[in-house]
Every structure is written in C-alpha cells, then in structure tokens.
Amino acid sequence: MTVHIPSLDERAGELAQQHVDTLTKPKNSLGRLEELAVELAKMMGETFPVVSPPGVIVFAADHGVVSEGVSAFPQEVTMQMVRNFLNGGAAINVFSKSIGAKMCVVDIGMAGDIEEEKLINKKIKCGTANFLNESAMSRDEAVKAIETGYQQAEAMIHSGVKCLILGEMGIGNTTASSAVTAALSGISIEKLTGAGTGIEENKREHKKQVIRLALERRKPNAEDPIDVLAKVGGLEICGMTGAMLASAANRTPILVDGFIASTAALAASKISNSVKDYMIMAHRSVEPGHSAILELLGKEPLLDFQMRLGEGSGAAVAFPILQSAVLMLKEMATFESAQVAGQV
C-alpha cells in the first residue's frame, strides 16, 4: 500500500516553542505538557493547534482462534458488548461523552449480525478463520479491512474531528495481537502474551502454545505487514491500522490506546514509518506485549493506570491532557501581556 504522509511542520513547532517560552511560568516548568503542545503544533501545522472535538471509532470483529480456548469469555460476548456500545453503557461511551467526542461503532467482521441503525455495517467476513489451522483471512480481505478503516477515519476527520481515538471489540484479539507483534518484531511469545480478558496461568500457557504453533504453521513474512495481518491478525486490527494511516495522512493526531490498538500502530508503522510522527501513546497497558510495542515504536505513554480494557478507553481518559496542552498555548498570558517581569 502506498500512503502519502506529510512531514512534520518543524516551523510551526518552532513558533509554538517560542510562544511557550513567553508564558507566565518558569521555563520548562510544565514539563511534558510543553513538549506535547509543540508536538501537536508540528503534527497539525499550526502554532496554536486545536484537538477538539476528538473522534472515537470502535471496530468490532470476531476471531476463529477463540475455538482453541484462548479467552476467558465466549465469542458471543463480542456481539453482546457491541449492543452495550450502541446503548451507551460501556466504558468508552462514558469516557467519550465526558470529553465531548464524536463516536461510532463499525462492524468490520463480527460473526453475527446486528440490525441497528446506529451500527455502521462494513463487514468484510463473519469473523476470521482459526489461524491455528489456516490463515485468519486472505490477503485481499486484509487489504479491504485496512481500506475500510482508512475510509472510516477519513469520514470522521472530514466531519470536523481534530484528534482520533481508535478502539476495538473482539473476543480473542489479544491472542491475535500477540501473534502479530511476535511476527513483526521477532520478540518471543513468552514476553508478549498476557492474561487478556483474565485467563488463569495454565490457560495462558495454552494460549502461548497456540500462538507458537500458529506462527510455525502460517510462517508470516516479517517484512510484509499485510501478510502478517492476513495470516494471524484480526479484521478490527486491520481496520485500526488503516484508520491510523488515514489520520496521519490528514495531519490529525492519533491518541493510541492499549495493546490491541498499539499492535495496529506497529503494523501501520511497518506500512509507512512516518505514521509514528502522528502518534501519541495514551497509556501503558498491563498486557506485557504493550510495553514491548512502546519500546519498538520509541514512544513513552502519558499515563500508567494499570488499565487493560481496550475499547479506546485509556486514550479517552488521557485526552484531557492533550486539551490542557493546547489550552496552555492558547489561553495562558505571556509575561508581556500580563505585565509580569520575565526570567533574567
């Protein structure tokens, strides 16, 4: 795939930094908040960037590998939770509302169907195949899922969204994420595989063995991220990958959630390395694979709240930090305007 991602606007960053240094505070006293303001200016090409309203897209899909007993929950929970999203009862609904976000839910590959006007139906197929026995999807299906995510993000951005948060719902997706990350990075399954939805230690060992065998059988090409996604990935992971590429192509910051979203971020960076310039990592998940991805991407998260829910929830919780950074730029007085003696 060929995606044009613009370079960061270094001049906008310089102007933002100059303004930050005139604000009524000791230099660098707001620490990383100052750095964030400058990063956002570079991303958006504006000295005084705006990140509101944020947009939240939750991609939902099912995973055939669930039949191997890798999750604490049965597959039907995916559809049940999507109904919960549509009814406004999930964590991401609560947090999205609190930050004034536009939110949508996309069926990109659930095993069943929900007839609901609020649900965006972009189903590629009714869940992936069990990648222990065969590829999760065809290459064409993976590309179509990435393109679908790209299109959904572009639509959200064109509706006026200034910052993108991507979430997911799919029982079994930590298994797929561990497999994708291992294939792309060469990091061992032992270091990447966690409890997911809360499986016990003996089941975690079984989960690792399933992933290990799947990688041996499928032999995904580490140099070809689409091959990796097709063989051991998930449709919602592909959707988020495409959405991140679209966000970067449109100079829109991506506030990246936890392990599943960061797996998509890693895949997106393998398709176009420049997409990393537009990523801000919201938090550090307790899933062990997440810390590995953060290191691979060279990113430091904003928060460490011991979260592992997914849905985009950690990113929505972190969004007010971005809002604080841009409001600091826009609304704080300068030494001159406030008639305060500046630093010598």
PDB file of N, CA, C and O in Angstrom, residues 254-294:
ATOM      1  N   ILE A 254      -3.106  10.986  16.438  1.00  0.00           N
ATOM      2  CA  ILE A 254      -3.692   9.703  16.823  1.00  0.00           C
ATOM      3  C   ILE A 254      -3.336   9.475  18.288  1.00  0.00           C
ATOM      4  O   ILE A 254      -2.156   9.376  18.638  1.00  0.00           O
ATOM      5  N   LEU A 255      -4.346   9.401  19.130  1.00  0.00           N
ATOM      6  CA  LEU A 255      -4.120   9.097  20.545  1.00  0.00           C
ATOM      7  C   LEU A 255      -4.320   7.591  20.692  1.00  0.00           C
ATOM      8  O   LEU A 255      -5.450   7.090  20.631  1.00  0.00           O
ATOM      9  N   VAL A 256      -3.202   6.867  20.825  1.00  0.00           N
ATOM     10  CA  VAL A 256      -3.220   5.407  20.734  1.00  0.00           C
ATOM     11  C   VAL A 256      -3.515   4.787  22.095  1.00  0.00           C
ATOM     12  O   VAL A 256      -2.875   5.113  23.096  1.00  0.00           O
ATOM     13  N   ASP A 257      -4.466   3.854  22.105  1.00  0.00           N
ATOM     14  CA  ASP A 257      -4.889   3.183  23.332  1.00  0.00           C
ATOM     15  C   ASP A 257      -3.884   2.106  23.741  1.00  0.00           C
ATOM     16  O   ASP A 257      -2.678   2.329  23.661  1.00  0.00           O
ATOM     17  N   GLY A 258      -4.361   0.944  24.151  1.00  0.00           N
ATOM     18  CA  GLY A 258      -3.507  -0.074  24.733  1.00  0.00           C
ATOM     19  C   GLY A 258      -2.937  -1.094  23.767  1.00  0.00           C
ATOM     20  O   GLY A 258      -2.570  -0.755  22.627  1.00  0.00           O
ATOM     21  N   PHE A 259      -2.883  -2.354  24.181  1.00  0.00           N
ATOM     22  CA  PHE A 259      -2.156  -3.394  23.460  1.00  0.00           C
ATOM     23  C   PHE A 259      -2.699  -3.635  22.048  1.00  0.00           C
ATOM     24  O   PHE A 259      -1.939  -3.689  21.082  1.00  0.00           O
ATOM     25  N   ILE A 260      -4.026  -3.769  21.918  1.00  0.00           N
ATOM     26  CA  ILE A 260      -4.590  -4.083  20.601  1.00  0.00           C
ATOM     27  C   ILE A 260      -4.383  -2.915  19.649  1.00  0.00           C
ATOM     28  O   ILE A 260      -3.926  -3.080  18.513  1.00  0.00           O
ATOM     29  N   ALA A 261      -4.704  -1.708  20.107  1.00  0.00           N
ATOM     30  CA  ALA A 261      -4.525  -0.523  19.267  1.00  0.00           C
ATOM     31  C   ALA A 261      -3.054  -0.323  18.919  1.00  0.00           C
ATOM     32  O   ALA A 261      -2.717   0.081  17.797  1.00  0.00           O
ATOM     33  N   SER A 262      -2.179  -0.610  19.860  1.00  0.00           N
ATOM     34  CA  SER A 262      -0.742  -0.433  19.605  1.00  0.00           C
ATOM     35  C   SER A 262      -0.201  -1.487  18.652  1.00  0.00           C
ATOM     36  O   SER A 262       0.766  -1.243  17.932  1.00  0.00           O
ATOM     37  N   THR A 263      -0.815  -2.661  18.624  1.00  0.00           N
ATOM     38  CA  THR A 263      -0.461  -3.654  17.612  1.00  0.00           C
ATOM     39  C   THR A 263      -0.780  -3.108  16.226  1.00  0.00           C
ATOM     40  O   THR A 263       0.017  -3.243  15.285  1.00  0.00           O
ATOM     41  N   ALA A 264      -1.951  -2.473  16.100  1.00  0.00           N
ATOM     42  CA  ALA A 264      -2.301  -1.821  14.833  1.00  0.00           C
ATOM     43  C   ALA A 264      -1.320  -0.698  14.518  1.00  0.00           C
ATOM     44  O   ALA A 264      -0.935  -0.501  13.360  1.00  0.00           O
ATOM     45  N   ALA A 265      -0.897   0.033  15.548  1.00  0.00           N
ATOM     46  CA  ALA A 265       0.077   1.112  15.350  1.00  0.00           C
ATOM     47  C   ALA A 265       1.395   0.558  14.827  1.00  0.00           C
ATOM     48  O   ALA A 265       2.033   1.148  13.945  1.00  0.00           O
ATOM     49  N   LEU A 266       1.814  -0.587  15.370  1.00  0.00           N
ATOM     50  CA  LEU A 266       3.053  -1.225  14.912  1.00  0.00           C
ATOM     51  C   LEU A 266       2.915  -1.656  13.453  1.00  0.00           C
ATOM     52  O   LEU A 266       3.822  -1.424  12.639  1.00  0.00           O
ATOM     53  N   ALA A 267       1.777  -2.257  13.110  1.00  0.00           N
ATOM     54  CA  ALA A 267       1.543  -2.679  11.728  1.00  0.00           C
ATOM     55  C   ALA A 267       1.519  -1.475  10.798  1.00  0.00           C
ATOM     56  O   ALA A 267       2.113  -1.504   9.711  1.00  0.00           O
ATOM     57  N   ALA A 268       0.856  -0.399  11.217  1.00  0.00           N
ATOM     58  CA  ALA A 268       0.794   0.813  10.393  1.00  0.00           C
ATOM     59  C   ALA A 268       2.185   1.386  10.161  1.00  0.00           C
ATOM     60  O   ALA A 268       2.515   1.843   9.054  1.00  0.00           O
ATOM     61  N   SER A 269       3.029   1.336  11.201  1.00  0.00           N
ATOM     62  CA  SER A 269       4.390   1.876  11.070  1.00  0.00           C
ATOM     63  C   SER A 269       5.236   1.037  10.120  1.00  0.00           C
ATOM     64  O   SER A 269       6.190   1.539   9.529  1.00  0.00           O
ATOM     65  N   LYS A 270       4.883  -0.243   9.978  1.00  0.00           N
ATOM     66  CA  LYS A 270       5.599  -1.109   9.034  1.00  0.00           C
ATOM     67  C   LYS A 270       5.147  -0.833   7.599  1.00  0.00           C
ATOM     68  O   LYS A 270       5.898  -1.076   6.655  1.00  0.00           O
ATOM     69  N   ILE A 271       3.918  -0.335   7.443  1.00  0.00           N
ATOM     70  CA  ILE A 271       3.432   0.045   6.111  1.00  0.00           C
ATOM     71  C   ILE A 271       4.011   1.400   5.718  1.00  0.00           C
ATOM     72  O   ILE A 271       4.450   1.605   4.583  1.00  0.00           O
ATOM     73  N   SER A 272       4.026   2.345   6.679  1.00  0.00           N
ATOM     74  CA  SER A 272       4.639   3.658   6.449  1.00  0.00           C
ATOM     75  C   SER A 272       5.228   4.152   7.767  1.00  0.00           C
ATOM     76  O   SER A 272       4.478   4.478   8.696  1.00  0.00           O
ATOM     77  N   ASN A 273       6.542   4.208   7.843  1.00  0.00           N
ATOM     78  CA  ASN A 273       7.211   4.564   9.091  1.00  0.00           C
ATOM     79  C   ASN A 273       6.826   5.957   9.589  1.00  0.00           C
ATOM     80  O   ASN A 273       6.813   6.222  10.793  1.00  0.00           O
ATOM     81  N   SER A 274       6.470   6.849   8.663  1.00  0.00           N
ATOM     82  CA  SER A 274       6.147   8.232   9.035  1.00  0.00           C
ATOM     83  C   SER A 274       4.890   8.341   9.891  1.00  0.00           C
ATOM     84  O   SER A 274       4.674   9.368  10.545  1.00  0.00           O
ATOM     85  N   VAL A 275       4.051   7.308   9.892  1.00  0.00           N
ATOM     86  CA  VAL A 275       2.818   7.376  10.675  1.00  0.00           C
ATOM     87  C   VAL A 275       3.128   7.556  12.156  1.00  0.00           C
ATOM     88  O   VAL A 275       2.349   8.147  12.914  1.00  0.00           O
ATOM     89  N   LYS A 276       4.303   7.091  12.596  1.00  0.00           N
ATOM     90  CA  LYS A 276       4.689   7.233  14.008  1.00  0.00           C
ATOM     91  C   LYS A 276       4.748   8.688  14.446  1.00  0.00           C
ATOM     92  O   LYS A 276       4.548   8.997  15.626  1.00  0.00           O
ATOM     93  N   ASP A 277       5.040   9.586  13.493  1.00  0.00           N
ATOM     94  CA  ASP A 277       5.151  11.006  13.833  1.00  0.00           C
ATOM     95  C   ASP A 277       3.840  11.574  14.352  1.00  0.00           C
ATOM     96  O   ASP A 277       3.835  12.619  15.020  1.00  0.00           O
ATOM     97  N   TYR A 278       2.748  10.917  14.028  1.00  0.00           N
ATOM     98  CA  TYR A 278       1.428  11.436  14.387  1.00  0.00           C
ATOM     99  C   TYR A 278       0.785  10.666  15.534  1.00  0.00           C
ATOM    100  O   TYR A 278      -0.380  10.859  15.844  1.00  0.00           O
ATOM    101  N   MET A 279       1.571   9.828  16.191  1.00  0.00           N
ATOM    102  CA  MET A 279       1.062   9.008  17.292  1.00  0.00           C
ATOM    103  C   MET A 279       1.466   9.564  18.648  1.00  0.00           C
ATOM    104  O   MET A 279       2.626   9.905  18.861  1.00  0.00           O
ATOM    105  N   ILE A 280       0.511   9.602  19.551  1.00  0.00           N
ATOM    106  CA  ILE A 280       0.774   9.881  20.959  1.00  0.00           C
ATOM    107  C   ILE A 280       0.219   8.695  21.734  1.00  0.00           C
ATOM    108  O   ILE A 280      -0.952   8.333  21.586  1.00  0.00           O
ATOM    109  N   MET A 281       1.063   8.060  22.521  1.00  0.00           N
ATOM    110  CA  MET A 281       0.636   6.863  23.243  1.00  0.00           C
ATOM    111  C   MET A 281      -0.055   7.275  24.540  1.00  0.00           C
ATOM    112  O   MET A 281       0.534   7.935  25.393  1.00  0.00           O
ATOM    113  N   ALA A 282      -1.298   6.874  24.678  1.00  0.00           N
ATOM    114  CA  ALA A 282      -2.126   7.352  25.779  1.00  0.00           C
ATOM    115  C   ALA A 282      -1.720   6.791  27.134  1.00  0.00           C
ATOM    116  O   ALA A 282      -1.630   7.521  28.113  1.00  0.00           O
ATOM    117  N   HIS A 283      -1.483   5.479  27.181  1.00  0.00           N
ATOM    118  CA  HIS A 283      -1.201   4.864  28.486  1.00  0.00           C
ATOM    119  C   HIS A 283      -0.433   3.573  28.283  1.00  0.00           C
ATOM    120  O   HIS A 283      -0.280   3.081  27.166  1.00  0.00           O
ATOM    121  N   ARG A 284       0.074   3.037  29.382  1.00  0.00           N
ATOM    122  CA  ARG A 284       0.774   1.751  29.357  1.00  0.00           C
ATOM    123  C   ARG A 284      -0.168   0.681  29.904  1.00  0.00           C
ATOM    124  O   ARG A 284      -0.554   0.712  31.071  1.00  0.00           O
ATOM    125  N   SER A 285      -0.538  -0.256  29.054  1.00  0.00           N
ATOM    126  CA  SER A 285      -1.396  -1.358  29.475  1.00  0.00           C
ATOM    127  C   SER A 285      -0.605  -2.330  30.348  1.00  0.00           C
ATOM    128  O   SER A 285       0.621  -2.414  30.255  1.00  0.00           O
ATOM    129  N   VAL A 286      -1.317  -3.090  31.175  1.00  0.00           N
ATOM    130  CA  VAL A 286      -0.645  -4.120  31.961  1.00  0.00           C
ATOM    131  C   VAL A 286      -0.350  -5.361  31.116  1.00  0.00           C
ATOM    132  O   VAL A 286       0.369  -6.256  31.567  1.00  0.00           O
ATOM    133  N   GLU A 287      -0.889  -5.437  29.898  1.00  0.00           N
ATOM    134  CA  GLU A 287      -0.537  -6.536  28.995  1.00  0.00           C
ATOM    135  C   GLU A 287       0.964  -6.437  28.672  1.00  0.00           C
ATOM    136  O   GLU A 287       1.427  -5.387  28.215  1.00  0.00           O
ATOM    137  N   PRO A 288       1.740  -7.483  28.876  1.00  0.00           N
ATOM    138  CA  PRO A 288       3.190  -7.392  28.687  1.00  0.00           C
ATOM    139  C   PRO A 288       3.605  -7.007  27.273  1.00  0.00           C
ATOM    140  O   PRO A 288       4.627  -6.338  27.076  1.00  0.00           O
ATOM    141  N   GLY A 289       2.824  -7.398  26.291  1.00  0.00           N
ATOM    142  CA  GLY A 289       3.156  -7.050  24.912  1.00  0.00           C
ATOM    143  C   GLY A 289       3.124  -5.567  24.632  1.00  0.00           C
ATOM    144  O   GLY A 289       3.795  -5.083  23.716  1.00  0.00           O
ATOM    145  N   HIS A 290       2.367  -4.831  25.436  1.00  0.00           N
ATOM    146  CA  HIS A 290       2.238  -3.397  25.171  1.00  0.00           C
ATOM    147  C   HIS A 290       3.544  -2.661  25.434  1.00  0.00           C
ATOM    148  O   HIS A 290       3.967  -1.812  24.640  1.00  0.00           O
ATOM    149  N   SER A 291       4.204  -2.987  26.526  1.00  0.00           N
ATOM    150  CA  SER A 291       5.488  -2.339  26.814  1.00  0.00           C
ATOM    151  C   SER A 291       6.504  -2.633  25.722  1.00  0.00           C
ATOM    152  O   SER A 291       7.317  -1.773  25.350  1.00  0.00           O
ATOM    153  N   ALA A 292       6.448  -3.845  25.180  1.00  0.00           N
ATOM    154  CA  ALA A 292       7.360  -4.207  24.090  1.00  0.00           C
ATOM    155  C   ALA A 292       7.103  -3.347  22.853  1.00  0.00           C
ATOM    156  O   ALA A 292       8.041  -2.877  22.202  1.00  0.00           O
ATOM    157  N   ILE A 293       5.829  -3.114  22.542  1.00  0.00           N
ATOM    158  CA  ILE A 293       5.494  -2.292  21.373  1.00  0.00           C
ATOM    159  C   ILE A 293       5.895  -0.838  21.604  1.00  0.00           C
ATOM    160  O   ILE A 293       6.423  -0.181  20.701  1.00  0.00           O
ATOM    161  N   LEU A 294       5.671  -0.335  22.797  1.00  0.00           N
ATOM    162  CA  LEU A 294       6.072   1.044  23.099  1.00  0.00           C
ATOM    163  C   LEU A 294       7.565   1.231  22.848  1.00  0.00           C
ATOM    164  O   LEU A 294       7.994   2.249  22.286  1.00  0.00           O
TER     165      LEU A 294
END
